[in-house]
Structure formats: C-alpha cells, structure tokens
C-alpha cells in the first residue's frame, strides 16, 4: 500500500488488555508506517494479526542499545515514517522510548502522538475525586523505607502509581502502618474480563483482598489527605514530629521550622515551636 502519511516518529498507544481498545487512526498509522519498533515483537504480533497489519516489526526495548536508536533515525533521515509501540498502553508512560524521542526531537524530526489507552488515565476517569490535580510516579519503590517516605511526602497529593501483584498487598500494609484510614482507589485488570475498581480505606481494602486475591495488573491512587479533616481528627499533630525532624536535617532554626509548618499545615506556630524545642 502506498503510504499517505508524513514522515515522522509516531508514538502509538495500543490496548491495555481488551484488544478492541485501539483507535482507527492507530490502525491506519500502523498499516502505513515503513516499520514498527515494538517493545516485544511477539506481543505486538498478536495485535497486528487481529487487525491484518502486515508492517515490518523490529524490537525496541529498554535494553536496546544506541544502534537501535540510530536505526530509527536512519529511517527518519530517509523520510520514512516509523511507529513506536510498547507492550500495552501509551509508550513512554512507564515504558521505553524517552531516549528515542529526545534524540528524534533534537535532530528535528516530528514526533506525533497517536493517543489511546493508558492505565493511569483509565483509573482517573472512573473514580470520584474532589480535585483535578494528581501526581503520577510510575512504579512505586520496592524498598519499605522509600515507600514510607514517598507516601508521607506526598500525603497532600492524589498520588498514583503502578504496582506488581506480588508486592501490592505488602505495599498496602505499609500504607496502613502510616495511616489506617488512608483513602485508596485500586484498579486491577482494567478493560479485561476480571476488571475490578475499588475505593475504600486501606484497612478495609486489605481485609477485602485477604479473601479476594489481588491478582493481575494493578494501578493504585492514594487520595490526598485533606487538611481540614486532618485538623479535626488531630492527625496533623501525629505527623508533626516527622516534619520537624525532616526540616531539622536541613539545618533550619526552630523559629523557621515553626513558621514553615504552621503555614503549610495551618497549625498553631507557638505549639510547633515548643515541640521543636522538646525534640532538640
Ligand atoms: N504504558 C502503560 C500505560 O499506558 O498504562 C503502562 C506500562 S507499565 C510497564 C505496566 C504497568 O501498568 C502494569 O504493571 C500495571 O501496574 C499497569 N497496567 C497496565 N495495564 C493495566 C491494566 N489493564 N489494569 C491495571 N493496571 C495496568
């Protein structure tokens, strides 16, 4: 088939489970590019077969060396359109391609997003939130102390992360140690047969998953703590020591620490100052 698309690097989103979740434009682009660079050619072959796409496939994964990137650029230099796909969802979202896109842009080639499925967006679009804002951190750390730091530091954010089914329950247990009432949205197997989206406190979710095994692909959002609710429940005070110690490590004076914390958490400055002295 004669290609009618402009030469560019097309970043094509593919399904995250349900093979019907692909746009007509994505199919058209995948048919018309000279070559598709794919994270795993076997996974992508299944999709190509379903849509009768016969385009040449070449692997491009996170361990691909510079030569692979050079090969993509060579196609672009010869005015050939190329596509990049990952195993599932949107490339570059916790998937390879960042380096390639950087190189292509630096060399003046057009990079065109062909939009579609993305697990974090699917979760966000299906749960109620009081605020629009969120923070996505990709896969959360496997290290307990780092998980604790991440959760505490981002307690006033709607924090979204990807997690493996092997570690999900133990990550929830760590979050429960920090705050057993932390509100969580957890989606697993989105777009697939066993899709399940639950929102509840972390303690209730752990109980639920004790009898309903937490399997499959998982994306989690920790709802932000609300300052007004925290003040009412007095929990701001519980985290006061942690915040004071963090700021002390930056060699700030007690008065400065009191000012910062009282501004951020809307608590009494003198009480914070007194606590700073007690902790000295
Ligand atoms: N690029 C993908 C995207 O756009 O969402 C993400 C790729 S990342 C390597 C894979 C992780 O995304 C999985 O381990 C899981 O945490 C999440 N994920 C992918 N598909 C999912 C699905 N169908 N349901 C829930 N989470 C999913």
mmCIF file with all atom_site columns, N, CA and C in Angstrom, residues 189-245:
data_model
loop_
_atom_site.group_PDB
_atom_site.id
_atom_site.type_symbol
_atom_site.label_atom_id
_atom_site.label_alt_id
_atom_site.label_comp_id
_atom_site.label_asym_id
_atom_site.label_entity_id
_atom_site.label_seq_id
_atom_site.pdbx_PDB_ins_code
_atom_site.Cartn_x
_atom_site.Cartn_y
_atom_site.Cartn_z
_atom_site.occupancy
_atom_site.B_iso_or_equiv
_atom_site.pdbx_formal_charge
_atom_site.auth_seq_id
_atom_site.auth_comp_id
_atom_site.auth_asym_id
_atom_site.auth_atom_id
_atom_site.pdbx_PDB_model_num
ATOM 1   N N  . UNK A 1 189 ? -6.719  -5.224  36.442 1.00 0.00 ? 189 UNK A N  1
ATOM 2   C CA . UNK A 1 189 ? -7.189  -5.849  35.203 1.00 0.00 ? 189 UNK A CA 1
ATOM 3   C C  . UNK A 1 189 ? -8.146  -4.942  34.397 1.00 0.00 ? 189 UNK A C  1
ATOM 4   N N  . UNK A 1 190 ? -7.806  -3.665  34.338 1.00 0.00 ? 190 UNK A N  1
ATOM 5   C CA . UNK A 1 190 ? -8.653  -2.725  33.590 1.00 0.00 ? 190 UNK A CA 1
ATOM 6   C C  . UNK A 1 190 ? -8.862  -3.184  32.157 1.00 0.00 ? 190 UNK A C  1
ATOM 7   N N  . UNK A 1 191 ? -10.070 -3.054  31.704 1.00 0.00 ? 191 UNK A N  1
ATOM 8   C CA . UNK A 1 191 ? -10.525 -3.404  30.338 1.00 0.00 ? 191 UNK A CA 1
ATOM 9   C C  . UNK A 1 191 ? -10.576 -4.910  30.090 1.00 0.00 ? 191 UNK A C  1
ATOM 10  N N  . UNK A 1 192 ? -10.225 -5.720  31.102 1.00 0.00 ? 192 UNK A N  1
ATOM 11  C CA . UNK A 1 192 ? -10.198 -7.173  30.899 1.00 0.00 ? 192 UNK A CA 1
ATOM 12  C C  . UNK A 1 192 ? -11.374 -7.839  31.595 1.00 0.00 ? 192 UNK A C  1
ATOM 13  N N  . UNK A 1 193 ? -11.460 -9.152  31.451 1.00 0.00 ? 193 UNK A N  1
ATOM 14  C CA . UNK A 1 193 ? -12.584 -9.922  31.969 1.00 0.00 ? 193 UNK A CA 1
ATOM 15  C C  . UNK A 1 193 ? -12.782 -9.718  33.487 1.00 0.00 ? 193 UNK A C  1
ATOM 16  N N  . UNK A 1 194 ? -11.677 -9.719  34.230 1.00 0.00 ? 194 UNK A N  1
ATOM 17  C CA . UNK A 1 194 ? -11.794 -9.626  35.687 1.00 0.00 ? 194 UNK A CA 1
ATOM 18  C C  . UNK A 1 194 ? -11.527 -8.213  36.203 1.00 0.00 ? 194 UNK A C  1
ATOM 19  N N  . UNK A 1 195 ? -11.876 -7.230  35.404 1.00 0.00 ? 195 UNK A N  1
ATOM 20  C CA . UNK A 1 195 ? -11.692 -5.831  35.818 1.00 0.00 ? 195 UNK A CA 1
ATOM 21  C C  . UNK A 1 195 ? -12.384 -5.574  37.148 1.00 0.00 ? 195 UNK A C  1
ATOM 22  N N  . UNK A 1 196 ? -11.681 -4.850  38.038 1.00 0.00 ? 196 UNK A N  1
ATOM 23  C CA . UNK A 1 196 ? -12.269 -4.530  39.337 1.00 0.00 ? 196 UNK A CA 1
ATOM 24  C C  . UNK A 1 196 ? -11.703 -3.193  39.795 1.00 0.00 ? 196 UNK A C  1
ATOM 25  N N  . UNK A 1 197 ? -12.591 -2.284  40.181 1.00 0.00 ? 197 UNK A N  1
ATOM 26  C CA . UNK A 1 197 ? -12.144 -0.969  40.653 1.00 0.00 ? 197 UNK A CA 1
ATOM 27  C C  . UNK A 1 197 ? -12.763 -0.747  42.022 1.00 0.00 ? 197 UNK A C  1
ATOM 28  N N  . UNK A 1 198 ? -11.924 -0.583  43.047 1.00 0.00 ? 198 UNK A N  1
ATOM 29  C CA . UNK A 1 198 ? -12.460 -0.433  44.398 1.00 0.00 ? 198 UNK A CA 1
ATOM 30  C C  . UNK A 1 198 ? -11.904 0.831   45.035 1.00 0.00 ? 198 UNK A C  1
ATOM 31  N N  . UNK A 1 199 ? -12.752 1.528   45.790 1.00 0.00 ? 199 UNK A N  1
ATOM 32  C CA . UNK A 1 199 ? -12.259 2.664   46.571 1.00 0.00 ? 199 UNK A CA 1
ATOM 33  C C  . UNK A 1 199 ? -12.724 2.470   48.011 1.00 0.00 ? 199 UNK A C  1
ATOM 34  N N  . UNK A 1 200 ? -11.773 2.565   48.930 1.00 0.00 ? 200 UNK A N  1
ATOM 35  C CA . UNK A 1 200 ? -12.098 2.379   50.349 1.00 0.00 ? 200 UNK A CA 1
ATOM 36  C C  . UNK A 1 200 ? -10.882 2.786   51.172 1.00 0.00 ? 200 UNK A C  1
ATOM 37  N N  . UNK A 1 201 ? -10.983 2.669   52.487 1.00 0.00 ? 201 UNK A N  1
ATOM 38  C CA . UNK A 1 201 ? -9.798  2.923   53.317 1.00 0.00 ? 201 UNK A CA 1
ATOM 39  C C  . UNK A 1 201 ? -8.823  1.765   53.092 1.00 0.00 ? 201 UNK A C  1
ATOM 40  N N  . UNK A 1 202 ? -7.550  2.033   53.340 1.00 0.00 ? 202 UNK A N  1
ATOM 41  C CA . UNK A 1 202 ? -6.557  0.982   53.118 1.00 0.00 ? 202 UNK A CA 1
ATOM 42  C C  . UNK A 1 202 ? -6.850  -0.230  54.015 1.00 0.00 ? 202 UNK A C  1
ATOM 43  N N  . UNK A 1 203 ? -7.318  0.011   55.250 1.00 0.00 ? 203 UNK A N  1
ATOM 44  C CA . UNK A 1 203 ? -7.599  -1.122  56.165 1.00 0.00 ? 203 UNK A CA 1
ATOM 45  C C  . UNK A 1 203 ? -8.706  -2.006  55.596 1.00 0.00 ? 203 UNK A C  1
ATOM 46  N N  . UNK A 1 204 ? -9.783  -1.382  55.114 1.00 0.00 ? 204 UNK A N  1
ATOM 47  C CA . UNK A 1 204 ? -10.885 -2.174  54.559 1.00 0.00 ? 204 UNK A CA 1
ATOM 48  C C  . UNK A 1 204 ? -10.460 -2.930  53.300 1.00 0.00 ? 204 UNK A C  1
ATOM 49  N N  . UNK A 1 205 ? -9.627  -2.268  52.485 1.00 0.00 ? 205 UNK A N  1
ATOM 50  C CA . UNK A 1 205 ? -9.181  -2.945  51.257 1.00 0.00 ? 205 UNK A CA 1
ATOM 51  C C  . UNK A 1 205 ? -8.331  -4.168  51.588 1.00 0.00 ? 205 UNK A C  1
ATOM 52  N N  . UNK A 1 206 ? -7.467  -4.037  52.581 1.00 0.00 ? 206 UNK A N  1
ATOM 53  C CA . UNK A 1 206 ? -6.619  -5.185  52.961 1.00 0.00 ? 206 UNK A CA 1
ATOM 54  C C  . UNK A 1 206 ? -7.516  -6.355  53.402 1.00 0.00 ? 206 UNK A C  1
ATOM 55  N N  . UNK A 1 207 ? -8.531  -6.036  54.192 1.00 0.00 ? 207 UNK A N  1
ATOM 56  C CA . UNK A 1 207 ? -9.469  -7.100  54.611 1.00 0.00 ? 207 UNK A CA 1
ATOM 57  C C  . UNK A 1 207 ? -10.096 -7.762  53.397 1.00 0.00 ? 207 UNK A C  1
ATOM 58  N N  . UNK A 1 208 ? -10.546 -6.930  52.452 1.00 0.00 ? 208 UNK A N  1
ATOM 59  C CA . UNK A 1 208 ? -11.212 -7.453  51.248 1.00 0.00 ? 208 UNK A CA 1
ATOM 60  C C  . UNK A 1 208 ? -10.272 -8.371  50.457 1.00 0.00 ? 208 UNK A C  1
ATOM 61  N N  . UNK A 1 209 ? -9.019  -7.923  50.284 1.00 0.00 ? 209 UNK A N  1
ATOM 62  C CA . UNK A 1 209 ? -8.098  -8.707  49.447 1.00 0.00 ? 209 UNK A CA 1
ATOM 63  C C  . UNK A 1 209 ? -7.575  -9.955  50.158 1.00 0.00 ? 209 UNK A C  1
ATOM 64  N N  . UNK A 1 210 ? -7.857  -10.065 51.460 1.00 0.00 ? 210 UNK A N  1
ATOM 65  C CA . UNK A 1 210 ? -7.477  -11.305 52.146 1.00 0.00 ? 210 UNK A CA 1
ATOM 66  C C  . UNK A 1 210 ? -8.301  -12.475 51.616 1.00 0.00 ? 210 UNK A C  1
ATOM 67  N N  . UNK A 1 211 ? -9.544  -12.175 51.225 1.00 0.00 ? 211 UNK A N  1
ATOM 68  C CA . UNK A 1 211 ? -10.392 -13.266 50.716 1.00 0.00 ? 211 UNK A CA 1
ATOM 69  C C  . UNK A 1 211 ? -10.599 -13.180 49.201 1.00 0.00 ? 211 UNK A C  1
ATOM 70  N N  . UNK A 1 212 ? -10.197 -12.052 48.601 1.00 0.00 ? 212 UNK A N  1
ATOM 71  C CA . UNK A 1 212 ? -10.308 -11.888 47.140 1.00 0.00 ? 212 UNK A CA 1
ATOM 72  C C  . UNK A 1 212 ? -8.909  -11.578 46.611 1.00 0.00 ? 212 UNK A C  1
ATOM 73  N N  . UNK A 1 213 ? -8.141  -12.599 46.281 1.00 0.00 ? 213 UNK A N  1
ATOM 74  C CA . UNK A 1 213 ? -6.726  -12.384 45.968 1.00 0.00 ? 213 UNK A CA 1
ATOM 75  C C  . UNK A 1 213 ? -6.476  -11.262 44.957 1.00 0.00 ? 213 UNK A C  1
ATOM 76  N N  . UNK A 1 214 ? -5.460  -10.481 45.287 1.00 0.00 ? 214 UNK A N  1
ATOM 77  C CA . UNK A 1 214 ? -5.108  -9.308  44.489 1.00 0.00 ? 214 UNK A CA 1
ATOM 78  C C  . UNK A 1 214 ? -4.202  -9.736  43.334 1.00 0.00 ? 214 UNK A C  1
ATOM 79  N N  . UNK A 1 215 ? -4.843  -10.106 42.234 1.00 0.00 ? 215 UNK A N  1
ATOM 80  C CA . UNK A 1 215 ? -4.073  -10.647 41.093 1.00 0.00 ? 215 UNK A CA 1
ATOM 81  C C  . UNK A 1 215 ? -4.148  -9.697  39.912 1.00 0.00 ? 215 UNK A C  1
ATOM 82  N N  . UNK A 1 216 ? -3.283  -9.934  38.950 1.00 0.00 ? 216 UNK A N  1
ATOM 83  C CA . UNK A 1 216 ? -3.380  -9.216  37.674 1.00 0.00 ? 216 UNK A CA 1
ATOM 84  C C  . UNK A 1 216 ? -2.632  -7.901  37.691 1.00 0.00 ? 216 UNK A C  1
ATOM 85  N N  . UNK A 1 217 ? -2.922  -7.049  36.706 1.00 0.00 ? 217 UNK A N  1
ATOM 86  C CA . UNK A 1 217 ? -2.217  -5.773  36.597 1.00 0.00 ? 217 UNK A CA 1
ATOM 87  C C  . UNK A 1 217 ? -2.939  -4.728  37.450 1.00 0.00 ? 217 UNK A C  1
ATOM 88  N N  . UNK A 1 218 ? -2.121  -3.917  38.124 1.00 0.00 ? 218 UNK A N  1
ATOM 89  C CA . UNK A 1 218 ? -2.691  -3.067  39.174 1.00 0.00 ? 218 UNK A CA 1
ATOM 90  C C  . UNK A 1 218 ? -2.218  -1.619  39.064 1.00 0.00 ? 218 UNK A C  1
ATOM 91  N N  . UNK A 1 219 ? -3.154  -0.704  39.236 1.00 0.00 ? 219 UNK A N  1
ATOM 92  C CA . UNK A 1 219 ? -2.794  0.715   39.376 1.00 0.00 ? 219 UNK A CA 1
ATOM 93  C C  . UNK A 1 219 ? -3.519  1.252   40.616 1.00 0.00 ? 219 UNK A C  1
ATOM 94  N N  . UNK A 1 220 ? -2.778  2.058   41.381 1.00 0.00 ? 220 UNK A N  1
ATOM 95  C CA . UNK A 1 220 ? -3.303  2.497   42.689 1.00 0.00 ? 220 UNK A CA 1
ATOM 96  C C  . UNK A 1 220 ? -3.263  4.021   42.790 1.00 0.00 ? 220 UNK A C  1
ATOM 97  N N  . UNK A 1 221 ? -4.295  4.587   43.372 1.00 0.00 ? 221 UNK A N  1
ATOM 98  C CA . UNK A 1 221 ? -4.225  6.012   43.725 1.00 0.00 ? 221 UNK A CA 1
ATOM 99  C C  . UNK A 1 221 ? -4.467  6.177   45.217 1.00 0.00 ? 221 UNK A C  1
ATOM 100 N N  . UNK A 1 222 ? -3.563  6.906   45.888 1.00 0.00 ? 222 UNK A N  1
ATOM 101 C CA . UNK A 1 222 ? -3.781  7.281   47.286 1.00 0.00 ? 222 UNK A CA 1
ATOM 102 C C  . UNK A 1 222 ? -4.436  8.652   47.249 1.00 0.00 ? 222 UNK A C  1
ATOM 103 N N  . UNK A 1 223 ? -5.665  8.721   47.744 1.00 0.00 ? 223 UNK A N  1
ATOM 104 C CA . UNK A 1 223 ? -6.324  10.030  47.772 1.00 0.00 ? 223 UNK A CA 1
ATOM 105 C C  . UNK A 1 223 ? -5.566  10.965  48.711 1.00 0.00 ? 223 UNK A C  1
ATOM 106 N N  . UNK A 1 224 ? -5.517  12.224  48.348 1.00 0.00 ? 224 UNK A N  1
ATOM 107 C CA . UNK A 1 224 ? -4.797  13.170  49.205 1.00 0.00 ? 224 UNK A CA 1
ATOM 108 C C  . UNK A 1 224 ? -5.485  13.309  50.567 1.00 0.00 ? 224 UNK A C  1
ATOM 109 N N  . UNK A 1 225 ? -4.674  13.470  51.604 1.00 0.00 ? 225 UNK A N  1
ATOM 110 C CA . UNK A 1 225 ? -5.243  13.802  52.921 1.00 0.00 ? 225 UNK A CA 1
ATOM 111 C C  . UNK A 1 225 ? -5.770  15.217  52.830 1.00 0.00 ? 225 UNK A C  1
ATOM 112 N N  . UNK A 1 226 ? -6.900  15.455  53.443 1.00 0.00 ? 226 UNK A N  1
ATOM 113 C CA . UNK A 1 226 ? -7.458  16.806  53.403 1.00 0.00 ? 226 UNK A CA 1
ATOM 114 C C  . UNK A 1 226 ? -7.120  17.502  54.704 1.00 0.00 ? 226 UNK A C  1
ATOM 115 N N  . UNK A 1 227 ? -6.511  18.706  54.567 1.00 0.00 ? 227 UNK A N  1
ATOM 116 C CA . UNK A 1 227 ? -6.020  19.400  55.755 1.00 0.00 ? 227 UNK A CA 1
ATOM 117 C C  . UNK A 1 227 ? -7.126  19.650  56.761 1.00 0.00 ? 227 UNK A C  1
ATOM 118 N N  . UNK A 1 228 ? -8.338  20.026  56.274 1.00 0.00 ? 228 UNK A N  1
ATOM 119 C CA . UNK A 1 228 ? -9.415  20.336  57.216 1.00 0.00 ? 228 UNK A CA 1
ATOM 120 C C  . UNK A 1 228 ? -9.824  19.087  58.009 1.00 0.00 ? 228 UNK A C  1
ATOM 121 N N  . UNK A 1 229 ? -9.918  17.948  57.309 1.00 0.00 ? 229 UNK A N  1
ATOM 122 C CA . UNK A 1 229 ? -10.301 16.703  58.006 1.00 0.00 ? 229 UNK A CA 1
ATOM 123 C C  . UNK A 1 229 ? -9.224  16.309  59.006 1.00 0.00 ? 229 UNK A C  1
ATOM 124 N N  . UNK A 1 230 ? -7.970  16.495  58.595 1.00 0.00 ? 230 UNK A N  1
ATOM 125 C CA . UNK A 1 230 ? -6.871  16.101  59.473 1.00 0.00 ? 230 UNK A CA 1
ATOM 126 C C  . UNK A 1 230 ? -6.870  16.934  60.741 1.00 0.00 ? 230 UNK A C  1
ATOM 127 N N  . UNK A 1 231 ? -7.159  18.237  60.554 1.00 0.00 ? 231 UNK A N  1
ATOM 128 C CA . UNK A 1 231 ? -7.147  19.107  61.734 1.00 0.00 ? 231 UNK A CA 1
ATOM 129 C C  . UNK A 1 231 ? -8.219  18.679  62.715 1.00 0.00 ? 231 UNK A C  1
ATOM 130 N N  . UNK A 1 232 ? -9.399  18.354  62.136 1.00 0.00 ? 232 UNK A N  1
ATOM 131 C CA . UNK A 1 232 ? -10.494 17.928  63.012 1.00 0.00 ? 232 UNK A CA 1
ATOM 132 C C  . UNK A 1 232 ? -10.132 16.664  63.774 1.00 0.00 ? 232 UNK A C  1
ATOM 133 N N  . UNK A 1 233 ? -9.480  15.732  63.086 1.00 0.00 ? 233 UNK A N  1
ATOM 134 C CA . UNK A 1 233 ? -9.167  14.470  63.756 1.00 0.00 ? 233 UNK A CA 1
ATOM 135 C C  . UNK A 1 233 ? -7.891  14.564  64.582 1.00 0.00 ? 233 UNK A C  1
ATOM 136 N N  . UNK A 1 234 ? -7.196  15.707  64.456 1.00 0.00 ? 234 UNK A N  1
ATOM 137 C CA . UNK A 1 234 ? -5.972  15.895  65.238 1.00 0.00 ? 234 UNK A CA 1
ATOM 138 C C  . UNK A 1 234 ? -4.777  15.160  64.678 1.00 0.00 ? 234 UNK A C  1
ATOM 139 N N  . UNK A 1 235 ? -4.910  14.582  63.468 1.00 0.00 ? 235 UNK A N  1
ATOM 140 C CA . UNK A 1 235 ? -3.807  13.771  62.968 1.00 0.00 ? 235 UNK A CA 1
ATOM 141 C C  . UNK A 1 235 ? -2.616  14.598  62.496 1.00 0.00 ? 235 UNK A C  1
ATOM 142 N N  . UNK A 1 236 ? -2.841  15.912  62.246 1.00 0.00 ? 236 UNK A N  1
ATOM 143 C CA . UNK A 1 236 ? -1.714  16.758  61.876 1.00 0.00 ? 236 UNK A CA 1
ATOM 144 C C  . UNK A 1 236 ? -0.643  16.659  62.947 1.00 0.00 ? 236 UNK A C  1
ATOM 145 N N  . UNK A 1 237 ? -1.094  16.666  64.217 1.00 0.00 ? 237 UNK A N  1
ATOM 146 C CA . UNK A 1 237 ? -0.139  16.615  65.323 1.00 0.00 ? 237 UNK A CA 1
ATOM 147 C C  . UNK A 1 237 ? 0.687   15.332  65.274 1.00 0.00 ? 237 UNK A C  1
ATOM 148 N N  . UNK A 1 238 ? 0.058   14.230  64.857 1.00 0.00 ? 238 UNK A N  1
ATOM 149 C CA . UNK A 1 238 ? 0.773   12.950  64.828 1.00 0.00 ? 238 UNK A CA 1
ATOM 150 C C  . UNK A 1 238 ? 1.969   13.020  63.872 1.00 0.00 ? 238 UNK A C  1
ATOM 151 N N  . UNK A 1 239 ? 1.802   13.753  62.762 1.00 0.00 ? 239 UNK A N  1
ATOM 152 C CA . UNK A 1 239 ? 2.879   13.823  61.785 1.00 0.00 ? 239 UNK A CA 1
ATOM 153 C C  . UNK A 1 239 ? 3.831   14.996  62.030 1.00 0.00 ? 239 UNK A C  1
ATOM 154 N N  . UNK A 1 240 ? 3.567   15.739  63.075 1.00 0.00 ? 240 UNK A N  1
ATOM 155 C CA . UNK A 1 240 ? 4.371   16.929  63.352 1.00 0.00 ? 240 UNK A CA 1
ATOM 156 C C  . UNK A 1 240 ? 5.839   16.559  63.569 1.00 0.00 ? 240 UNK A C  1
ATOM 157 N N  . UNK A 1 241 ? 6.069   15.553  64.373 1.00 0.00 ? 241 UNK A N  1
ATOM 158 C CA . UNK A 1 241 ? 7.456   15.176  64.704 1.00 0.00 ? 241 UNK A CA 1
ATOM 159 C C  . UNK A 1 241 ? 8.241   14.820  63.450 1.00 0.00 ? 241 UNK A C  1
ATOM 160 N N  . UNK A 1 242 ? 7.587   14.081  62.559 1.00 0.00 ? 242 UNK A N  1
ATOM 161 C CA . UNK A 1 242 ? 8.251   13.657  61.321 1.00 0.00 ? 242 UNK A CA 1
ATOM 162 C C  . UNK A 1 242 ? 8.685   14.885  60.507 1.00 0.00 ? 242 UNK A C  1
ATOM 163 N N  . UNK A 1 243 ? 7.762   15.856  60.392 1.00 0.00 ? 243 UNK A N  1
ATOM 164 C CA . UNK A 1 243 ? 8.075   17.040  59.592 1.00 0.00 ? 243 UNK A CA 1
ATOM 165 C C  . UNK A 1 243 ? 9.147   17.905  60.250 1.00 0.00 ? 243 UNK A C  1
ATOM 166 N N  . UNK A 1 244 ? 9.073   18.014  61.572 1.00 0.00 ? 244 UNK A N  1
ATOM 167 C CA . UNK A 1 244 ? 10.089  18.801  62.276 1.00 0.00 ? 244 UNK A CA 1
ATOM 168 C C  . UNK A 1 244 ? 11.471  18.171  62.060 1.00 0.00 ? 244 UNK A C  1
ATOM 169 N N  . UNK A 1 245 ? 11.524  16.859  62.202 1.00 0.00 ? 245 UNK A N  1
ATOM 170 C CA . UNK A 1 245 ? 12.840  16.206  62.066 1.00 0.00 ? 245 UNK A CA 1
ATOM 171 C C  . UNK A 1 245 ? 13.391  16.356  60.660 1.00 0.00 ? 245 UNK A C  1
#
